[in-house]
DNA sequence: TTTTAAATACCCCATATGGGTGATTGATAT
DNA sequence: ATATCAATCACCCATATGGGGTATTTAAAA
């Protein structure tokens, strides 16, 4: 499965789309559509040895979903790149797909010519994503607002590393009592009562 | 600042690159380079009212870093799109930039023609990223493998909620000693020695 | 100018925590 | 058939933790 010629599998329940995609691929230099499965089950039958470079996976399939199929197939074929090709653009579909091991996420309104370029892109180590999808993903990293002072944030980070009062105090060159004061203030600001919860909240709110 | 004509600010310390970029932009139909700052400080001087659509931001600047500058400027100019344009490709740079509010992340080896397309892309609600960067970002969603048993995972989730031995024991209808045993096993599997670190690792490894 | 917030520091004290060690049962894997 | 692992429970003990206060200095904001 070299970089020169790309072998592809399609998993797509709609007959029309499946046909169109495979025709486009086989009609394009450097691309071969090796499989065109109508559901996840038939794709999973060849699990363990899927002799393709790239899988184009629909999400909304009869029976097992494309996301589940991606998870199982990726586990057994880690070198294969999975591109989700779907109409779903909700956050759950996007993030679950990525967690399942997809390397790209394209909407079905993608131009066929662009699709070929995107397939090349994923083989070259990229991650093709439709514009709005990419924006959603990167937006998920945005920080809300940080109620903690810089010093307090420093302390929370050290708590997450498992340091205790004394150890934090040594790093900061202050008294352990001061560290304790900071931690009490942190608890109060985050509305928690112990380290475990504080760290959980701090991470969820992207404070650390 | 309409979609038809795009006004841009550049923040880049290297004179050569700054000049080249601004010349390319001004020489291209539909683009105007309105500012070309040599450092973050001069860009921050116009904070609160940055009359541009897009900022091209370098990271490695003298004084305040491009990431910090992005954070401050984005807070005051939420409608402006920030694209990081840098040589840095380490995870910290990438994720901190996104957390700071960047909507795109391009490496400096980006083709000038592609750059123009990427700027259009960000204005249309996309998030242009160089191939390897996109791959790194989406890879960050991958789940590794969970060394914890179901019961242990349950316990870790309750630890994250701030419950203590007794409270967890009550929820699970087992003895507090059993909970303690579970927690000790969790520590051993995650190679940590206390709750704080355990929760940090569990979240980072997407176990909870 | 006054107030507020952050960073510093200290005290008391009940209890939660973590390390060590050991044991039983049932299920799963070899 | 046997070994391994998950889940369950128990006891000892030193120390870390969190809740309750209080207080000073400095810098920024109102």
Coordinates of C-alpha atoms (C1' of nucleotides) in Angstrom, one line a residue:
Chain A
X1 CA 0.0 0.0 0.0
X2 CA 2.4 2.7 -1.1
X3 CA 2.0 6.4 -1.4
X4 CA 1.8 6.3 -5.2
X5 CA -1.4 4.4 -5.6
X6 CA -4.1 4.6 -3.0
X7 CA -6.5 1.6 -2.3
X8 CA -9.8 2.5 -0.8
X9 CA -12.8 0.9 0.9
X10 CA -16.2 2.6 1.0
X11 CA -18.8 1.9 3.7
X12 CA -22.0 3.6 2.7
X13 CA -25.6 2.3 2.8
X14 CA -27.1 4.5 0.0
X15 CA -26.6 2.6 -3.2
X16 CA -26.5 5.8 -5.4
X17 CA -23.7 7.4 -3.4
X18 CA -21.7 4.2 -3.1
X19 CA -21.8 3.8 -6.8
X20 CA -20.9 7.4 -7.6
X21 CA -18.0 7.4 -5.2
X22 CA -16.5 4.1 -6.5
X23 CA -16.9 5.3 -10.1
X24 CA -15.2 8.6 -9.3
X25 CA -12.3 6.8 -7.5
X26 CA -11.8 4.1 -10.1
X27 CA -11.9 6.8 -12.8
X28 CA -9.2 8.8 -11.2
X29 CA -5.5 8.2 -11.7
X30 CA -3.8 6.9 -8.6
X31 CA -7.0 5.7 -6.9
X32 CA -8.6 2.3 -6.8
X33 CA -11.8 1.5 -5.0
X34 CA -11.2 -2.0 -3.7
X35 CA -14.3 -2.5 -1.6
X36 CA -17.8 -0.9 -1.5
X37 CA -19.6 -2.2 1.6
X38 CA -23.3 -1.4 2.1
X39 CA -23.1 -1.8 5.9
X40 CA -20.6 -2.0 8.8
X41 CA -21.1 -5.8 9.3
X42 CA -19.8 -6.7 5.8
X43 CA -16.8 -4.4 6.4
X44 CA -16.1 -6.0 9.8
X45 CA -16.1 -9.4 8.2
X46 CA -12.7 -8.6 6.7
X47 CA -11.4 -7.3 10.1
X48 CA -7.7 -8.0 10.9
X49 CA -6.6 -7.7 7.3
X50 CA -8.2 -4.9 5.4
X51 CA -5.8 -4.5 2.4
X52 CA -6.6 -0.8 1.8
X53 CA -4.9 2.5 2.7
X54 CA -8.0 4.5 3.3
X55 CA -11.6 3.8 4.4
X56 CA -14.4 6.3 3.6
X57 CA -16.9 5.7 6.3
X58 CA -20.5 6.8 6.6
X59 CA -21.9 7.2 10.1
X60 CA -25.6 6.5 9.8
X61 CA -25.7 2.9 8.7
X62 CA -28.3 0.2 9.3
X63 CA -27.2 -1.9 12.3
X64 CA -23.7 -1.1 13.6
X65 CA -22.9 2.6 13.3
X66 CA -19.9 3.8 11.3
X67 CA -18.4 5.1 14.4
X68 CA -18.4 1.7 16.1
X69 CA -17.2 0.1 12.9
X70 CA -14.3 2.6 12.8
X71 CA -13.4 1.9 16.4
X72 CA -13.2 -1.9 15.8
X73 CA -11.5 -1.7 12.4
X74 CA -9.0 0.9 13.5
X75 CA -8.0 -1.3 16.4
X76 CA -7.1 -4.2 14.1
X77 CA -5.8 -2.1 11.2
X78 CA -4.0 0.8 12.9
X79 CA -2.1 1.8 9.7
X80 CA -5.3 2.3 7.8
X81 CA -6.6 5.9 7.7
X82 CA -10.3 6.4 8.3
X83 CA -12.2 9.4 6.9
X84 CA -15.7 9.9 8.1
X85 CA -17.9 11.0 5.2
X86 CA -21.3 12.0 6.4
X87 CA -24.1 14.5 6.7
X88 CA -24.0 14.5 10.5
X89 CA -22.3 17.6 11.9
X90 CA -23.4 17.5 15.5
X91 CA -20.6 17.6 18.2
X92 CA -21.3 14.1 19.4
X93 CA -20.8 12.6 16.0
X94 CA -17.6 14.6 15.4
X95 CA -15.9 13.9 18.7
X96 CA -16.9 10.3 19.0
X97 CA -15.6 9.7 15.5
X98 CA -12.2 11.2 16.4
X99 CA -12.1 9.2 19.7
X100 CA -12.9 6.1 17.6
X101 CA -9.8 6.7 15.6
X102 CA -10.9 8.6 12.5
X103 CA -8.2 10.7 10.9
X104 CA -10.5 12.9 8.9
X105 CA -14.1 14.2 8.9
X106 CA -15.8 15.4 5.7
X107 CA -19.3 16.4 5.0
X108 CA -21.1 14.9 2.1
X109 CA -21.3 18.2 0.3
X110 CA -17.6 17.9 -0.3
X111 CA -16.7 18.5 -3.9
X112 CA -15.6 15.2 -5.6
X113 CA -12.4 16.8 -6.8
X114 CA -11.6 18.0 -3.3
X115 CA -12.3 14.6 -2.0
X116 CA -9.5 13.1 -4.0
X117 CA -7.2 15.8 -2.6
X118 CA -8.4 15.1 0.9
X119 CA -7.6 11.4 0.5
X120 CA -4.1 12.2 -0.6
X121 CA -3.8 14.6 2.3
X122 CA -4.7 11.9 4.9
X123 CA -2.1 9.6 3.4
X124 CA 0.5 12.3 3.7
X125 CA -0.2 12.5 7.5
X126 CA -2.7 15.2 7.4
X127 CA -6.3 15.3 8.7
X128 CA -8.8 16.6 6.2
X129 CA -11.8 18.2 7.7
X130 CA -14.6 20.3 6.3
X131 CA -14.4 23.9 7.3
X132 CA -17.1 24.1 9.9
X133 CA -16.0 20.8 11.4
X134 CA -12.4 22.0 11.8
X135 CA -13.8 25.1 13.4
X136 CA -15.9 23.1 15.9
X137 CA -13.0 21.0 16.8
X138 CA -10.6 23.8 17.5
X139 CA -13.3 25.8 19.3
X140 CA -13.5 22.9 21.8
X141 CA -10.1 24.0 23.1
X142 CA -11.2 27.5 23.9
X143 CA -11.0 28.5 27.6
X144 CA -13.9 30.1 29.3
X145 CA -12.7 32.4 32.0
X146 CA -10.3 31.7 34.8
X147 CA -11.5 32.7 38.3
X148 CA -8.1 31.7 39.7
X149 CA -5.1 34.0 40.1
X150 CA -1.8 33.2 38.4
X151 CA -0.4 31.9 41.7
X152 CA -3.5 29.8 42.4
X153 CA -3.3 28.3 38.9
X154 CA 0.3 27.4 39.5
X155 CA -0.7 25.7 42.7
X156 CA -3.5 23.7 41.0
X157 CA -1.0 22.4 38.4
X158 CA 1.2 21.2 41.2
X159 CA -1.7 19.6 43.0
X160 CA -2.4 17.7 39.7
X161 CA 1.2 16.4 39.8
X162 CA 0.5 14.9 43.2
X163 CA 2.6 17.3 45.2
X164 CA 1.7 18.0 48.9
X165 CA 1.8 21.2 50.9
X166 CA 5.4 20.9 51.8
X167 CA 6.6 20.0 48.2
X168 CA 4.6 22.9 46.7
X169 CA 6.0 25.3 49.3
X170 CA 9.5 24.2 48.4
X171 CA 9.0 24.9 44.7
X172 CA 7.4 28.3 45.3
X173 CA 9.8 29.3 48.1
X174 CA 7.0 30.1 50.5
X175 CA 5.7 28.6 53.7
X176 CA 3.5 25.5 53.6
X177 CA 0.9 27.6 55.4
X178 CA 0.8 29.9 52.5
X179 CA 0.2 27.0 50.2
X180 CA -2.6 25.9 52.4
X181 CA -4.1 29.3 52.2
X182 CA -3.9 29.3 48.4
X183 CA -5.6 25.9 48.3
X184 CA -8.3 27.0 50.6
X185 CA -9.0 30.0 48.3
X186 CA -8.9 27.7 45.3
X187 CA -11.5 25.4 46.9
X188 CA -13.7 28.4 47.6
X189 CA -13.5 29.8 44.1
X190 CA -14.1 26.4 42.4
X191 CA -16.8 25.5 44.9
X192 CA -15.2 22.2 45.9
X193 CA -13.9 20.7 49.1
X194 CA -11.0 18.6 48.3
X195 CA -8.1 18.1 45.8
X196 CA -9.7 15.4 43.7
X197 CA -12.8 17.5 42.9
X198 CA -10.6 20.7 42.4
X199 CA -8.5 19.0 39.8
X200 CA -11.5 17.5 38.0
X201 CA -13.1 20.9 37.8
X202 CA -9.9 22.7 36.9
X203 CA -9.4 20.3 33.9
X204 CA -13.0 20.4 32.8
X205 CA -12.9 24.2 32.8
X206 CA -9.6 24.1 31.1
X207 CA -7.9 26.0 33.9
X208 CA -4.9 23.7 33.7
Chain B
X1 CA -15.0 44.2 7.5
X2 CA -17.0 42.4 4.9
X3 CA -16.3 39.1 3.3
X4 CA -15.5 40.6 -0.1
X5 CA -12.3 42.4 1.0
X6 CA -10.1 41.1 3.8
X7 CA -8.1 43.4 6.1
X8 CA -5.2 41.8 7.7
X9 CA -2.6 42.5 10.5
X10 CA 0.7 40.7 10.7
X11 CA 2.7 40.2 13.9
X12 CA 6.1 38.9 13.0
X13 CA 9.5 39.9 14.3
X14 CA 11.6 38.9 11.3
X15 CA 11.8 41.9 9.0
X16 CA 12.3 39.8 5.9
X17 CA 9.2 37.7 6.4
X18 CA 7.1 40.6 7.5
X19 CA 7.9 42.5 4.4
X20 CA 7.3 39.5 2.1
X21 CA 4.0 38.7 3.7
X22 CA 2.7 42.2 3.5
X23 CA 3.8 42.5 -0.1
X24 CA 2.1 39.3 -1.1
X25 CA -1.1 40.4 0.6
X26 CA -1.2 43.9 -0.8
X27 CA -0.4 42.5 -4.2
X28 CA -3.3 40.1 -4.1
X29 CA -6.9 41.1 -5.1
X30 CA -9.2 41.1 -2.2
X31 CA -6.5 41.4 0.5
X32 CA -5.1 44.4 2.3
X33 CA -2.3 44.3 4.8
X34 CA -3.3 47.0 7.2
X35 CA -0.7 46.5 9.9
X36 CA 2.7 44.8 10.1
X37 CA 3.8 44.7 13.7
X38 CA 7.3 43.6 14.7
X39 CA 6.3 42.5 18.2
X40 CA 3.3 41.7 20.4
X41 CA 3.5 45.0 22.4
X42 CA 2.9 47.2 19.4
X43 CA -0.1 45.0 18.4
X44 CA -1.5 45.2 21.9
X45 CA -1.3 49.0 21.8
X46 CA -4.3 48.9 19.4
X47 CA -6.2 46.5 21.7
X48 CA -9.9 47.0 21.9
X49 CA -10.3 48.2 18.4
X50 CA -8.3 46.3 15.9
X51 CA -9.9 47.2 12.6
X52 CA -9.0 44.0 10.7
X53 CA -10.6 40.7 9.9
X54 CA -7.7 38.4 10.3
X55 CA -4.4 38.5 12.3
X56 CA -1.4 36.4 11.2
X57 CA 0.5 35.8 14.4
X58 CA 4.0 34.5 14.9
X59 CA 4.7 32.7 18.2
X60 CA 8.4 33.3 18.9
X61 CA 8.5 37.0 19.4
X62 CA 10.8 39.2 21.5
X63 CA 9.0 40.0 24.8
X64 CA 5.4 38.9 25.0
X65 CA 4.8 35.7 23.0
X66 CA 2.3 35.4 20.1
X67 CA 0.2 33.1 22.2
X68 CA -0.2 35.5 25.0
X69 CA -0.9 38.3 22.5
X70 CA -3.5 36.2 20.8
X71 CA -5.2 35.6 24.2
X72 CA -5.4 39.2 25.1
X73 CA -6.3 40.5 21.6
X74 CA -9.0 37.8 21.0
X75 CA -10.6 38.7 24.3
X76 CA -11.1 42.3 23.2
X77 CA -11.7 41.6 19.6
X78 CA -13.7 38.4 19.5
X79 CA -14.8 38.7 15.9
X80 CA -11.3 38.9 14.6
X81 CA -9.9 35.5 13.4
X82 CA -6.4 34.7 14.5
X83 CA -4.1 32.4 12.5
X84 CA -0.9 31.3 14.0
X85 CA 1.9 31.3 11.5
X86 CA 5.0 29.8 12.9
X87 CA 7.8 27.2 12.8
X88 CA 6.8 25.7 16.2
X89 CA 5.1 22.4 15.8
X90 CA 5.3 21.0 19.4
X91 CA 2.1 20.0 21.1
X92 CA 2.4 22.7 23.7
X93 CA 2.5 25.5 21.2
X94 CA -0.4 24.0 19.2
X95 CA -2.7 23.4 22.1
X96 CA -1.9 26.6 24.0
X97 CA -2.6 28.6 20.8
X98 CA -6.0 27.0 20.3
X99 CA -6.8 27.6 24.0
X100 CA -5.8 31.2 23.5
X101 CA -8.4 31.6 20.8
X102 CA -6.6 31.0 17.5
X103 CA -8.8 29.7 14.7
X104 CA -6.0 28.4 12.5
X105 CA -2.5 27.1 12.8
X106 CA -0.1 27.2 9.8
X107 CA 3.5 26.3 9.5
X108 CA 5.8 28.8 7.9
X109 CA 6.5 26.4 5.0
X110 CA 3.0 27.1 3.8
X111 CA 2.9 28.0 0.1
X112 CA 2.0 31.8 -0.3
X113 CA -0.8 30.9 -2.7
X114 CA -2.2 28.4 -0.2
X115 CA -1.9 31.1 2.5
X116 CA -4.4 33.3 0.7
X117 CA -6.8 30.5 0.4
X118 CA -6.4 29.7 4.1
X119 CA -7.2 33.3 5.0
X120 CA -10.4 33.1 2.9
X121 CA -11.1 29.8 4.6
X122 CA -10.9 31.2 8.1
X123 CA -13.3 34.0 7.2
X124 CA -15.8 31.5 5.9
X125 CA -15.9 29.8 9.3
X126 CA -13.2 27.2 8.7
X127 CA -10.0 26.5 10.6
X128 CA -7.0 26.2 8.3
X129 CA -4.3 24.0 9.7
X130 CA -1.2 22.5 8.1
X131 CA -1.5 18.8 7.6
X132 CA 0.7 17.5 10.4
X133 CA -0.9 20.0 12.8
X134 CA -4.4 18.8 12.0
X135 CA -3.3 15.3 12.5
X136 CA -1.8 16.1 15.9
X137 CA -5.0 17.8 17.0
X138 CA -7.3 15.1 16.0
X139 CA -4.9 12.5 17.4
X140 CA -5.3 14.1 20.8
X141 CA -8.8 12.7 20.9
X142 CA -7.8 9.1 20.5
X143 CA -8.4 6.9 23.5
X144 CA -5.5 4.7 24.5
X145 CA -6.4 1.6 26.4
X146 CA -8.0 1.4 29.8
X147 CA -5.9 -0.5 32.4
X148 CA -8.6 -0.1 35.0
X149 CA -11.4 -2.6 35.6
X150 CA -15.0 -1.4 35.3
X151 CA -15.3 -1.2 39.1
X152 CA -12.1 0.8 39.3
X153 CA -13.3 3.2 36.7
X154 CA -16.5 3.7 38.6
X155 CA -14.4 4.5 41.7
X156 CA -12.2 6.9 39.9
X157 CA -15.2 8.8 38.6
X158 CA -16.5 9.1 42.2
X159 CA -13.1 10.3 43.4
X160 CA -13.3 13.0 40.8
X161 CA -16.6 14.1 42.3
X162 CA -14.9 14.5 45.6
X163 CA -16.4 11.5 47.4
X164 CA -14.4 9.9 50.2
X165 CA -14.0 6.3 51.2
X166 CA -17.2 6.1 53.2
X167 CA -19.3 7.9 50.6
X168 CA -18.1 5.7 47.8
X169 CA -18.7 2.6 49.9
X170 CA -22.3 3.7 50.5
X171 CA -23.0 4.2 46.8
X172 CA -21.4 0.8 45.9
X173 CA -22.9 -1.0 48.9
X174 CA -19.5 -2.3 49.9
X175 CA -17.2 -1.8 52.8
X176 CA -15.0 1.3 53.0
X177 CA -12.1 -1.1 53.2
X178 CA -13.0 -2.5 49.8
X179 CA -13.0 1.0 48.4
X180 CA -9.6 1.5 49.8
X181 CA -8.4 -1.6 48.2
X182 CA -9.8 -0.5 44.8
X183 CA -8.1 2.9 45.2
X184 CA -4.8 1.3 46.1
X185 CA -5.0 -0.9 43.0
X186 CA -5.9 2.2 40.9
X187 CA -2.8 4.0 42.2
X188 CA -0.7 1.0 41.3
X189 CA -2.1 0.7 37.8
X190 CA -1.8 4.4 37.1
X191 CA 1.6 4.7 38.8
X192 CA 0.5 7.4 41.1
X193 CA 0.4 7.9 44.9
X194 CA -2.6 10.0 45.6
X195 CA -6.0 11.1 44.4
X196 CA -5.0 14.3 42.8
X197 CA -2.5 12.7 40.5
X198 CA -4.8 9.8 39.8
X199 CA -7.6 12.0 38.6
X200 CA -5.2 14.1 36.5
X201 CA -3.8 11.0 34.8
X202 CA -7.3 9.4 34.4
X203 CA -8.5 12.5 32.6
X204 CA -5.4 12.9 30.5
X205 CA -5.7 9.3 29.4
X206 CA -9.4 9.7 28.9
X207 CA -10.3 7.0 31.3
X208 CA -13.0 9.2 32.7
Chain C
dT1 C1' -9.1 58.1 49.2
dT2 C1' -11.0 54.0 50.4
dT3 C1' -11.9 49.4 49.3
dT4 C1' -10.9 45.2 47.4
dA5 C1' -8.0 41.4 46.0
dA6 C1' -3.8 38.7 46.0
dA7 C1' 0.0 36.8 48.4
dT8 C1' 2.0 35.9 52.4
dA9 C1' 1.9 33.5 57.2
dC10 C1' 0.3 31.3 61.6
dC11 C1' -2.7 28.5 65.0
dC12 C1' -5.8 24.4 66.5
dC13 C1' -7.8 20.0 65.6
dA14 C1' -10.7 16.1 64.0
dT15 C1' -10.5 13.0 60.5
dA16 C1' -9.3 11.4 55.9
dT17 C1' -5.6 9.4 53.5
dG18 C1' -2.1 6.2 51.9
dG19 C1' 1.4 2.4 52.9
dG20 C1' 2.0 -2.2 54.5
dT21 C1' 0.3 -6.9 54.8
dG22 C1' -2.9 -10.6 54.4
dA23 C1' -7.1 -13.3 53.2
dT24 C1' -11.4 -15.3 50.7
dT25 C1' -14.3 -16.1 46.7
dG26 C1' -15.5 -16.6 41.9
dA27 C1' -14.4 -16.2 37.2
dT28 C1' -11.4 -16.4 33.3
dA29 C1' -7.5 -17.9 30.9
dT30 C1' -3.8 -21.2 30.0
Chain D
dA1 C1' -5.9 -28.3 36.5
dT2 C1' -3.9 -24.3 37.8
dA3 C1' -2.7 -19.7 37.7
dT4 C1' -4.2 -15.2 37.5
dC5 C1' -7.2 -11.4 38.3
dA6 C1' -11.2 -8.9 40.0
dA7 C1' -13.8 -7.9 43.9
dT8 C1' -14.4 -8.3 48.5
dC9 C1' -12.9 -7.3 53.5
dA10 C1' -9.8 -6.4 57.7
dC11 C1' -6.2 -4.2 60.8
dC12 C1' -2.2 -1.0 62.1
dC13 C1' -0.3 3.5 61.9
dA14 C1' 2.1 7.8 60.7
dT15 C1' 1.0 11.9 58.4
dA16 C1' -1.5 14.7 55.1
dT17 C1' -5.6 17.1 54.6
dG18 C1' -9.4 20.3 55.2
dG19 C1' -12.2 23.5 58.2
dG20 C1' -12.2 27.0 61.5
dG21 C1' -10.0 31.3 62.6
dT22 C1' -6.8 35.7 62.2
dA23 C1' -3.4 39.0 60.3
dT24 C1' 0.0 41.8 57.4
dT25 C1' 1.6 43.9 53.1
dT26 C1' 1.1 45.5 48.6
dA27 C1' -1.1 46.7 44.5
dA28 C1' -4.9 47.8 41.8
dA29 C1' -9.6 49.5 41.3
dA30 C1' -13.5 52.3 42.5

